[in-house]
């Protein structure tokens, strides 16, 4: 089996300081895309970590057939809907925050 291609949802401090570096250090994963509603933030983070794809909406990321899983690094109130939408598209989901408030 090849590497799991992960899309990071959210490019804020925790994504940059913890989550992206951890996924990049995992030999079984490839961070294949990032998504953030702030286009400039998504582009900067993709460039900083040498990630090929950046998106500005979850829908764009979920349409990417190369993405196997998503890591949700977003506020807790957004986890529930984002996780469900991702699973409906056949993506595996990583969320360390509560699934719902």
PDB file of N, CA and C in Angstrom:
ATOM      1  N   UNK A   1       0.839  -1.177   0.000  1.00  0.00           N
ATOM      2  CA  UNK A   1       0.000   0.000   0.000  1.00  0.00           C
ATOM      3  C   UNK A   1       0.888   1.245   0.000  1.00  0.00           C
ATOM      4  N   UNK A   2       0.510   2.230  -0.784  1.00  0.00           N
ATOM      5  CA  UNK A   2       1.247   3.480  -0.846  1.00  0.00           C
ATOM      6  C   UNK A   2       0.963   4.361   0.353  1.00  0.00           C
ATOM      7  N   UNK A   3       1.521   5.529   0.313  1.00  0.00           N
ATOM      8  CA  UNK A   3       1.308   6.486   1.392  1.00  0.00           C
ATOM      9  C   UNK A   3      -0.143   6.965   1.406  1.00  0.00           C
ATOM     10  N   UNK A   4      -0.641   7.260   2.607  1.00  0.00           N
ATOM     11  CA  UNK A   4      -1.964   7.851   2.769  1.00  0.00           C
ATOM     12  C   UNK A   4      -1.844   9.325   2.445  1.00  0.00           C
ATOM     13  N   UNK A   5      -2.632   9.803   1.502  1.00  0.00           N
ATOM     14  CA  UNK A   5      -2.591  11.212   1.114  1.00  0.00           C
ATOM     15  C   UNK A   5      -3.602  11.981   1.945  1.00  0.00           C
ATOM     16  N   UNK A   6      -3.069  12.908   2.737  1.00  0.00           N
ATOM     17  CA  UNK A   6      -3.864  13.651   3.711  1.00  0.00           C
ATOM     18  C   UNK A   6      -4.066  15.089   3.248  1.00  0.00           C
ATOM     19  N   UNK A   7      -5.288  15.576   3.441  1.00  0.00           N
ATOM     20  CA  UNK A   7      -5.599  16.985   3.239  1.00  0.00           C
ATOM     21  C   UNK A   7      -5.803  17.635   4.590  1.00  0.00           C
ATOM     22  N   UNK A   8      -5.063  18.687   4.849  1.00  0.00           N
ATOM     23  CA  UNK A   8      -5.159  19.390   6.127  1.00  0.00           C
ATOM     24  C   UNK A   8      -6.212  20.480   6.007  1.00  0.00           C
ATOM     25  N   UNK A   9      -7.207  20.449   6.859  1.00  0.00           N
ATOM     26  CA  UNK A   9      -8.282  21.445   6.846  1.00  0.00           C
ATOM     27  C   UNK A   9      -8.004  22.428   7.976  1.00  0.00           C
ATOM     28  N   UNK A  10      -7.579  23.623   7.603  1.00  0.00           N
ATOM     29  CA  UNK A  10      -7.193  24.645   8.574  1.00  0.00           C
ATOM     30  C   UNK A  10      -5.684  24.831   8.560  1.00  0.00           C
ATOM     31  N   UNK A  11      -5.258  26.067   8.425  1.00  0.00           N
ATOM     32  CA  UNK A  11      -3.825  26.377   8.313  1.00  0.00           C
ATOM     33  C   UNK A  11      -3.345  27.303   9.415  1.00  0.00           C
ATOM     34  N   UNK A  12      -4.027  27.312  10.533  1.00  0.00           N
ATOM     35  CA  UNK A  12      -3.660  28.209  11.619  1.00  0.00           C
ATOM     36  C   UNK A  12      -2.428  27.760  12.382  1.00  0.00           C
ATOM     37  N   UNK A  13      -2.236  28.359  13.539  1.00  0.00           N
ATOM     38  CA  UNK A  13      -1.045  28.126  14.341  1.00  0.00           C
ATOM     39  C   UNK A  13      -0.827  26.655  14.663  1.00  0.00           C
ATOM     40  N   UNK A  14      -1.845  25.970  15.180  1.00  0.00           N
ATOM     41  CA  UNK A  14      -1.679  24.567  15.583  1.00  0.00           C
ATOM     42  C   UNK A  14      -1.374  23.679  14.383  1.00  0.00           C
ATOM     43  N   UNK A  15      -1.977  23.969  13.255  1.00  0.00           N
ATOM     44  CA  UNK A  15      -1.684  23.189  12.054  1.00  0.00           C
ATOM     45  C   UNK A  15      -0.211  23.332  11.685  1.00  0.00           C
ATOM     46  N   UNK A  16       0.282  24.559  11.726  1.00  0.00           N
ATOM     47  CA  UNK A  16       1.666  24.813  11.319  1.00  0.00           C
ATOM     48  C   UNK A  16       2.681  24.356  12.363  1.00  0.00           C
ATOM     49  N   UNK A  17       2.353  24.550  13.625  1.00  0.00           N
ATOM     50  CA  UNK A  17       3.309  24.246  14.690  1.00  0.00           C
ATOM     51  C   UNK A  17       3.347  22.766  15.059  1.00  0.00           C
ATOM     52  N   UNK A  18       2.217  22.073  14.900  1.00  0.00           N
ATOM     53  CA  UNK A  18       2.135  20.703  15.393  1.00  0.00           C
ATOM     54  C   UNK A  18       1.711  19.707  14.308  1.00  0.00           C
ATOM     55  N   UNK A  19       0.535  19.896  13.763  1.00  0.00           N
ATOM     56  CA  UNK A  19      -0.073  18.851  12.940  1.00  0.00           C
ATOM     57  C   UNK A  19       0.625  18.612  11.603  1.00  0.00           C
ATOM     58  N   UNK A  20       0.881  19.648  10.850  1.00  0.00           N
ATOM     59  CA  UNK A  20       1.545  19.442   9.555  1.00  0.00           C
ATOM     60  C   UNK A  20       2.927  18.825   9.762  1.00  0.00           C
ATOM     61  N   UNK A  21       3.763  19.370  10.677  1.00  0.00           N
ATOM     62  CA  UNK A  21       5.068  18.732  10.882  1.00  0.00           C
ATOM     63  C   UNK A  21       4.971  17.258  11.298  1.00  0.00           C
ATOM     64  N   UNK A  22       4.003  16.932  12.141  1.00  0.00           N
ATOM     65  CA  UNK A  22       3.855  15.534  12.572  1.00  0.00           C
ATOM     66  C   UNK A  22       3.472  14.626  11.403  1.00  0.00           C
ATOM     67  N   UNK A  23       2.520  15.062  10.588  1.00  0.00           N
ATOM     68  CA  UNK A  23       2.134  14.253   9.434  1.00  0.00           C
ATOM     69  C   UNK A  23       3.289  14.145   8.437  1.00  0.00           C
ATOM     70  N   UNK A  24       4.049  15.214   8.257  1.00  0.00           N
ATOM     71  CA  UNK A  24       5.195  15.175   7.342  1.00  0.00           C
ATOM     72  C   UNK A  24       6.282  14.218   7.831  1.00  0.00           C
ATOM     73  N   UNK A  25       6.390  14.037   9.136  1.00  0.00           N
ATOM     74  CA  UNK A  25       7.397  13.132   9.704  1.00  0.00           C
ATOM     75  C   UNK A  25       6.956  11.674   9.728  1.00  0.00           C
ATOM     76  N   UNK A  26       5.725  11.405   9.338  1.00  0.00           N
ATOM     77  CA  UNK A  26       5.204  10.046   9.312  1.00  0.00           C
ATOM     78  C   UNK A  26       5.466   9.459   7.925  1.00  0.00           C
ATOM     79  N   UNK A  27       6.274   8.424   7.858  1.00  0.00           N
ATOM     80  CA  UNK A  27       6.646   7.819   6.581  1.00  0.00           C
ATOM     81  C   UNK A  27       5.464   7.213   5.828  1.00  0.00           C
ATOM     82  N   UNK A  28       4.357   6.989   6.515  1.00  0.00           N
ATOM     83  CA  UNK A  28       3.195   6.377   5.867  1.00  0.00           C
ATOM     84  C   UNK A  28       2.220   7.411   5.320  1.00  0.00           C
ATOM     85  N   UNK A  29       2.510   8.697   5.540  1.00  0.00           N
ATOM     86  CA  UNK A  29       1.612   9.769   5.112  1.00  0.00           C
ATOM     87  C   UNK A  29       2.302  10.723   4.149  1.00  0.00           C
ATOM     88  N   UNK A  30       1.483  11.329   3.326  1.00  0.00           N
ATOM     89  CA  UNK A  30       1.923  12.440   2.487  1.00  0.00           C
ATOM     90  C   UNK A  30       0.897  13.547   2.662  1.00  0.00           C
ATOM     91  N   UNK A  31       1.330  14.718   3.091  1.00  0.00           N
ATOM     92  CA  UNK A  31       0.426  15.855   3.159  1.00  0.00           C
ATOM     93  C   UNK A  31       0.308  16.369   1.727  1.00  0.00           C
ATOM     94  N   UNK A  32      -0.822  16.074   1.110  1.00  0.00           N
ATOM     95  CA  UNK A  32      -1.006  16.336  -0.316  1.00  0.00           C
ATOM     96  C   UNK A  32      -1.698  17.653  -0.599  1.00  0.00           C
ATOM     97  N   UNK A  33      -2.392  18.210   0.408  1.00  0.00           N
ATOM     98  CA  UNK A  33      -3.130  19.459   0.186  1.00  0.00           C
ATOM     99  C   UNK A  33      -3.442  20.115   1.515  1.00  0.00           C
ATOM    100  N   UNK A  34      -3.632  21.430   1.443  1.00  0.00           N
ATOM    101  CA  UNK A  34      -4.126  22.197   2.580  1.00  0.00           C
ATOM    102  C   UNK A  34      -5.332  22.993   2.115  1.00  0.00           C
ATOM    103  N   UNK A  35      -6.199  23.303   3.057  1.00  0.00           N
ATOM    104  CA  UNK A  35      -7.342  24.154   2.752  1.00  0.00           C
ATOM    105  C   UNK A  35      -7.527  25.155   3.886  1.00  0.00           C
ATOM    106  N   UNK A  36      -7.772  26.387   3.502  1.00  0.00           N
ATOM    107  CA  UNK A  36      -8.094  27.439   4.454  1.00  0.00           C
ATOM    108  C   UNK A  36      -8.960  28.452   3.716  1.00  0.00           C
ATOM    109  N   UNK A  37      -9.936  29.023   4.391  1.00  0.00           N
ATOM    110  CA  UNK A  37     -10.803  30.003   3.737  1.00  0.00           C
ATOM    111  C   UNK A  37     -10.058  31.267   3.360  1.00  0.00           C
ATOM    112  N   UNK A  38      -8.914  31.489   4.004  1.00  0.00           N
ATOM    113  CA  UNK A  38      -8.057  32.630   3.659  1.00  0.00           C
ATOM    114  C   UNK A  38      -7.068  32.152   2.595  1.00  0.00           C
ATOM    115  N   UNK A  39      -7.291  32.564   1.357  1.00  0.00           N
ATOM    116  CA  UNK A  39      -6.491  32.070   0.234  1.00  0.00           C
ATOM    117  C   UNK A  39      -4.998  32.293   0.428  1.00  0.00           C
ATOM    118  N   UNK A  40      -4.621  33.470   0.867  1.00  0.00           N
ATOM    119  CA  UNK A  40      -3.199  33.775   1.043  1.00  0.00           C
ATOM    120  C   UNK A  40      -2.573  32.863   2.099  1.00  0.00           C
ATOM    121  N   UNK A  41      -3.317  32.597   3.169  1.00  0.00           N
ATOM    122  CA  UNK A  41      -2.829  31.701   4.223  1.00  0.00           C
ATOM    123  C   UNK A  41      -2.601  30.299   3.659  1.00  0.00           C
ATOM    124  N   UNK A  42      -3.561  29.789   2.905  1.00  0.00           N
ATOM    125  CA  UNK A  42      -3.423  28.453   2.320  1.00  0.00           C
ATOM    126  C   UNK A  42      -2.203  28.381   1.414  1.00  0.00           C
ATOM    127  N   UNK A  43      -2.019  29.384   0.578  1.00  0.00           N
ATOM    128  CA  UNK A  43      -0.876  29.401  -0.342  1.00  0.00           C
ATOM    129  C   UNK A  43       0.447  29.479   0.416  1.00  0.00           C
ATOM    130  N   UNK A  44       0.513  30.336   1.440  1.00  0.00           N
ATOM    131  CA  UNK A  44       1.746  30.496   2.212  1.00  0.00           C
ATOM    132  C   UNK A  44       2.124  29.207   2.939  1.00  0.00           C
ATOM    133  N   UNK A  45       1.130  28.559   3.540  1.00  0.00           N
ATOM    134  CA  UNK A  45       1.405  27.318   4.277  1.00  0.00           C
ATOM    135  C   UNK A  45       1.829  26.216   3.304  1.00  0.00           C
ATOM    136  N   UNK A  46       1.164  26.121   2.166  1.00  0.00           N
ATOM    137  CA  UNK A  46       1.554  25.127   1.162  1.00  0.00           C
ATOM    138  C   UNK A  46       2.994  25.351   0.725  1.00  0.00           C
ATOM    139  N   UNK A  47       3.348  26.594   0.497  1.00  0.00           N
ATOM    140  CA  UNK A  47       4.711  26.916   0.075  1.00  0.00           C
ATOM    141  C   UNK A  47       5.718  26.616   1.195  1.00  0.00           C
ATOM    142  N   UNK A  48       5.388  27.026   2.406  1.00  0.00           N
ATOM    143  CA  UNK A  48       6.286  26.836   3.557  1.00  0.00           C
ATOM    144  C   UNK A  48       6.641  25.366   3.775  1.00  0.00           C
ATOM    145  N   UNK A  49       5.644  24.489   3.601  1.00  0.00           N
ATOM    146  CA  UNK A  49       5.845  23.063   3.877  1.00  0.00           C
ATOM    147  C   UNK A  49       6.001  22.219   2.606  1.00  0.00           C
ATOM    148  N   UNK A  50       6.132  22.878   1.458  1.00  0.00           N
ATOM    149  CA  UNK A  50       6.328  22.182   0.178  1.00  0.00           C
ATOM    150  C   UNK A  50       5.177  21.220  -0.126  1.00  0.00           C
ATOM    151  N   UNK A  51       3.963  21.717   0.060  1.00  0.00           N
ATOM    152  CA  UNK A  51       2.748  20.954  -0.228  1.00  0.00           C
ATOM    153  C   UNK A  51       2.224  21.448  -1.573  1.00  0.00           C
ATOM    154  N   UNK A  52       1.926  20.526  -2.474  1.00  0.00           N
ATOM    155  CA  UNK A  52       1.636  20.904  -3.850  1.00  0.00           C
ATOM    156  C   UNK A  52       0.285  21.589  -4.060  1.00  0.00           C
ATOM    157  N   UNK A  53      -0.714  21.248  -3.266  1.00  0.00           N
ATOM    158  CA  UNK A  53      -2.048  21.778  -3.531  1.00  0.00           C
ATOM    159  C   UNK A  53      -2.555  22.624  -2.365  1.00  0.00           C
ATOM    160  N   UNK A  54      -3.245  23.713  -2.710  1.00  0.00           N
ATOM    161  CA  UNK A  54      -3.926  24.515  -1.688  1.00  0.00           C
ATOM    162  C   UNK A  54      -5.303  24.874  -2.213  1.00  0.00           C
ATOM    163  N   UNK A  55      -6.258  24.827  -1.316  1.00  0.00           N
ATOM    164  CA  UNK A  55      -7.649  25.118  -1.658  1.00  0.00           C
ATOM    165  C   UNK A  55      -8.214  26.147  -0.685  1.00  0.00           C
ATOM    166  N   UNK A  56      -9.319  26.782  -1.096  1.00  0.00           N
ATOM    167  CA  UNK A  56      -9.977  27.754  -0.224  1.00  0.00           C
ATOM    168  C   UNK A  56     -11.331  27.276   0.275  1.00  0.00           C
ATOM    169  N   UNK A  57     -11.721  26.063  -0.097  1.00  0.00           N
ATOM    170  CA  UNK A  57     -12.986  25.536   0.413  1.00  0.00           C
ATOM    171  C   UNK A  57     -12.881  24.030   0.636  1.00  0.00           C
ATOM    172  N   UNK A  58     -13.626  23.564   1.596  1.00  0.00           N
ATOM    173  CA  UNK A  58     -13.687  22.135   1.878  1.00  0.00           C
ATOM    174  C   UNK A  58     -14.173  21.378   0.648  1.00  0.00           C
ATOM    175  N   UNK A  59     -15.136  21.938  -0.060  1.00  0.00           N
ATOM    176  CA  UNK A  59     -15.696  21.265  -1.231  1.00  0.00           C
ATOM    177  C   UNK A  59     -14.616  20.975  -2.273  1.00  0.00           C
ATOM    178  N   UNK A  60     -13.713  21.932  -2.482  1.00  0.00           N
ATOM    179  CA  UNK A  60     -12.613  21.713  -3.432  1.00  0.00           C
ATOM    180  C   UNK A  60     -11.744  20.543  -2.992  1.00  0.00           C
ATOM    181  N   UNK A  61     -11.413  20.511  -1.721  1.00  0.00           N
ATOM    182  CA  UNK A  61     -10.580  19.439  -1.194  1.00  0.00           C
ATOM    183  C   UNK A  61     -11.278  18.089  -1.342  1.00  0.00           C
ATOM    184  N   UNK A  62     -12.553  18.047  -1.008  1.00  0.00           N
ATOM    185  CA  UNK A  62     -13.280  16.778  -1.049  1.00  0.00           C
ATOM    186  C   UNK A  62     -13.472  16.257  -2.471  1.00  0.00           C
ATOM    187  N   UNK A  63     -13.411  17.137  -3.452  1.00  0.00           N
ATOM    188  CA  UNK A  63     -13.517  16.711  -4.853  1.00  0.00           C
ATOM    189  C   UNK A  63     -12.201  16.107  -5.353  1.00  0.00           C
ATOM    190  N   UNK A  64     -11.121  16.323  -4.639  1.00  0.00           N
ATOM    191  CA  UNK A  64      -9.815  15.815  -5.034  1.00  0.00           C
ATOM    192  C   UNK A  64      -9.770  14.312  -4.751  1.00  0.00           C
ATOM    193  N   UNK A  65      -9.799  13.520  -5.806  1.00  0.00           N
ATOM    194  CA  UNK A  65      -9.856  12.062  -5.657  1.00  0.00           C
ATOM    195  C   UNK A  65      -8.556  11.461  -5.140  1.00  0.00           C
ATOM    196  N   UNK A  66      -7.478  12.224  -5.168  1.00  0.00           N
ATOM    197  CA  UNK A  66      -6.204  11.720  -4.641  1.00  0.00           C
ATOM    198  C   UNK A  66      -6.158  11.742  -3.114  1.00  0.00           C
ATOM    199  N   UNK A  67      -7.010  12.534  -2.496  1.00  0.00           N
ATOM    200  CA  UNK A  67      -7.008  12.669  -1.032  1.00  0.00           C
ATOM    201  C   UNK A  67      -7.719  11.473  -0.408  1.00  0.00           C
ATOM    202  N   UNK A  68      -6.988  10.768   0.475  1.00  0.00           N
ATOM    203  CA  UNK A  68      -7.548   9.605   1.169  1.00  0.00           C
ATOM    204  C   UNK A  68      -8.195   9.979   2.493  1.00  0.00           C
ATOM    205  N   UNK A  69      -7.622  10.976   3.158  1.00  0.00           N
ATOM    206  CA  UNK A  69      -8.051  11.328   4.513  1.00  0.00           C
ATOM    207  C   UNK A  69      -7.908  12.826   4.727  1.00  0.00           C
ATOM    208  N   UNK A  70      -8.683  13.334   5.669  1.00  0.00           N
ATOM    209  CA  UNK A  70      -8.589  14.742   6.034  1.00  0.00           C
ATOM    210  C   UNK A  70      -8.275  14.846   7.526  1.00  0.00           C
ATOM    211  N   UNK A  71      -7.450  15.821   7.857  1.00  0.00           N
ATOM    212  CA  UNK A  71      -7.156  16.138   9.255  1.00  0.00           C
ATOM    213  C   UNK A  71      -7.819  17.473   9.544  1.00  0.00           C
ATOM    214  N   UNK A  72      -8.736  17.475  10.484  1.00  0.00           N
ATOM    215  CA  UNK A  72      -9.534  18.668  10.781  1.00  0.00           C
ATOM    216  C   UNK A  72      -8.883  19.453  11.911  1.00  0.00           C
ATOM    217  N   UNK A  73      -8.225  20.526  11.549  1.00  0.00           N
ATOM    218  CA  UNK A  73      -7.543  21.383  12.516  1.00  0.00           C
ATOM    219  C   UNK A  73      -8.309  22.709  12.524  1.00  0.00           C
ATOM    220  N   UNK A  74      -9.535  22.613  12.979  1.00  0.00           N
ATOM    221  CA  UNK A  74     -10.486  23.723  12.925  1.00  0.00           C
ATOM    222  C   UNK A  74     -11.195  23.844  14.270  1.00  0.00           C
ATOM    223  N   UNK A  75     -11.907  24.957  14.491  1.00  0.00           N
ATOM    224  CA  UNK A  75     -12.617  25.131  15.766  1.00  0.00           C
ATOM    225  C   UNK A  75     -13.636  24.008  16.019  1.00  0.00           C
ATOM    226  N   UNK A  76     -13.832  23.651  17.286  1.00  0.00           N
ATOM    227  CA  UNK A  76     -14.727  22.542  17.631  1.00  0.00           C
ATOM    228  C   UNK A  76     -16.134  22.665  17.038  1.00  0.00           C
ATOM    229  N   UNK A  77     -16.661  23.874  16.940  1.00  0.00           N
ATOM    230  CA  UNK A  77     -18.029  24.029  16.435  1.00  0.00           C
ATOM    231  C   UNK A  77     -18.141  23.693  14.949  1.00  0.00           C
ATOM    232  N   UNK A  78     -17.025  23.573  14.254  1.00  0.00           N
ATOM    233  CA  UNK A  78     -17.041  23.235  12.825  1.00  0.00           C
ATOM    234  C   UNK A  78     -16.746  21.761  12.554  1.00  0.00           C
ATOM    235  N   UNK A  79     -16.309  21.026  13.566  1.00  0.00           N
ATOM    236  CA  UNK A  79     -15.891  19.639  13.387  1.00  0.00           C
ATOM    237  C   UNK A  79     -17.039  18.752  12.889  1.00  0.00           C
ATOM    238  N   UNK A  80     -18.182  18.818  13.538  1.00  0.00           N
ATOM    239  CA  UNK A  80     -19.294  17.918  13.243  1.00  0.00           C
ATOM    240  C   UNK A  80     -19.675  17.940  11.766  1.00  0.00           C
ATOM    241  N   UNK A  81     -20.032  19.090  11.242  1.00  0.00           N
ATOM    242  CA  UNK A  81     -20.463  19.192   9.848  1.00  0.00           C
ATOM    243  C   UNK A  81     -19.357  18.867   8.861  1.00  0.00           C
ATOM    244  N   UNK A  82     -18.146  19.284   9.181  1.00  0.00           N
ATOM    245  CA  UNK A  82     -17.006  19.029   8.298  1.00  0.00           C
ATOM    246  C   UNK A  82     -16.678  17.541   8.263  1.00  0.00           C
ATOM    247  N   UNK A  83     -16.725  16.896   9.399  1.00  0.00           N
ATOM    248  CA  UNK A  83     -16.449  15.456   9.463  1.00  0.00           C
ATOM    249  C   UNK A  83     -17.490  14.669   8.679  1.00  0.00           C
ATOM    250  N   UNK A  84     -18.755  15.005   8.862  1.00  0.00           N
ATOM    251  CA  UNK A  84     -19.821  14.290   8.146  1.00  0.00           C
ATOM    252  C   UNK A  84     -19.683  14.483   6.635  1.00  0.00           C
ATOM    253  N   UNK A  85     -19.461  15.715   6.197  1.00  0.00           N
ATOM    254  CA  UNK A  85     -19.299  15.982   4.763  1.00  0.00           C
ATOM    255  C   UNK A  85     -18.120  15.195   4.199  1.00  0.00           C
ATOM    256  N   UNK A  86     -17.032  15.123   4.959  1.00  0.00           N
ATOM    257  CA  UNK A  86     -15.840  14.403   4.513  1.00  0.00           C
ATOM    258  C   UNK A  86     -16.103  12.904   4.403  1.00  0.00           C
ATOM    259  N   UNK A  87     -16.767  12.342   5.397  1.00  0.00           N
ATOM    260  CA  UNK A  87     -17.067  10.906   5.368  1.00  0.00           C
ATOM    261  C   UNK A  87     -18.035  10.561   4.241  1.00  0.00           C
ATOM    262  N   UNK A  88     -18.972  11.446   3.970  1.00  0.00           N
ATOM    263  CA  UNK A  88     -19.911  11.201   2.867  1.00  0.00           C
ATOM    264  C   UNK A  88     -19.196  11.139   1.520  1.00  0.00           C
ATOM    265  N   UNK A  89     -18.046  11.792   1.427  1.00  0.00           N
ATOM    266  CA  UNK A  89     -17.235  11.756   0.197  1.00  0.00           C
ATOM    267  C   UNK A  89     -16.223  10.613   0.225  1.00  0.00           C
ATOM    268  N   UNK A  90     -16.295   9.766   1.256  1.00  0.00           N
ATOM    269  CA  UNK A  90     -15.424   8.602   1.334  1.00  0.00           C
ATOM    270  C   UNK A  90     -14.046   8.861   1.916  1.00  0.00           C
ATOM    271  N   UNK A  91     -13.883  10.003   2.569  1.00  0.00           N
ATOM    272  CA  UNK A  91     -12.590  10.330   3.167  1.00  0.00           C
ATOM    273  C   UNK A  91     -12.538   9.834   4.612  1.00  0.00           C
ATOM    274  N   UNK A  92     -11.384   9.368   5.024  1.00  0.00           N
ATOM    275  CA  UNK A  92     -11.159   9.058   6.425  1.00  0.00           C
ATOM    276  C   UNK A  92     -10.949  10.391   7.140  1.00  0.00           C
ATOM    277  N   UNK A  93     -11.281  10.437   8.430  1.00  0.00           N
ATOM    278  CA  UNK A  93     -11.246  11.707   9.167  1.00  0.00           C
ATOM    279  C   UNK A  93     -10.427  11.571  10.437  1.00  0.00           C
ATOM    280  N   UNK A  94      -9.537  12.558  10.644  1.00  0.00           N
ATOM    281  CA  UNK A  94      -8.797  12.704  11.889  1.00  0.00           C
ATOM    282  C   UNK A  94      -9.247  13.999  12.531  1.00  0.00           C
ATOM    283  N   UNK A  95      -9.759  13.923  13.736  1.00  0.00           N
ATOM    284  CA  UNK A  95     -10.156  15.115  14.489  1.00  0.00           C
ATOM    285  C   UNK A  95      -9.833  14.863  15.953  1.00  0.00           C
ATOM    286  N   UNK A  96      -8.988  15.699  16.521  1.00  0.00           N
ATOM    287  CA  UNK A  96      -8.642  15.475  17.930  1.00  0.00           C
ATOM    288  C   UNK A  96      -9.524  16.272  18.871  1.00  0.00           C
ATOM    289  N   UNK A  97     -10.268  17.207  18.319  1.00  0.00           N
ATOM    290  CA  UNK A  97     -11.162  18.015  19.149  1.00  0.00           C
ATOM    291  C   UNK A  97     -12.500  17.292  19.278  1.00  0.00           C
ATOM    292  N   UNK A  98     -13.363  17.750  20.166  1.00  0.00           N
ATOM    293  CA  UNK A  98     -14.671  17.086  20.316  1.00  0.00           C
ATOM    294  C   UNK A  98     -15.432  17.049  18.987  1.00  0.00           C
ATOM    295  N   UNK A  99     -16.106  15.951  18.739  1.00  0.00           N
ATOM    296  CA  UNK A  99     -16.866  15.791  17.513  1.00  0.00           C
ATOM    297  C   UNK A  99     -18.029  16.789  17.435  1.00  0.00           C
ATOM    298  N   UNK A 100     -18.498  17.233  18.571  1.00  0.00           N
ATOM    299  CA  UNK A 100     -19.561  18.234  18.606  1.00  0.00           C
ATOM    300  C   UNK A 100     -19.562  18.886  19.990  1.00  0.00           C
ATOM    301  N   UNK A 101     -20.070  20.103  20.036  1.00  0.00           N
ATOM    302  CA  UNK A 101     -20.151  20.791  21.324  1.00  0.00           C
ATOM    303  C   UNK A 101     -21.406  20.358  22.071  1.00  0.00           C
TER     304      UNK A 101
END
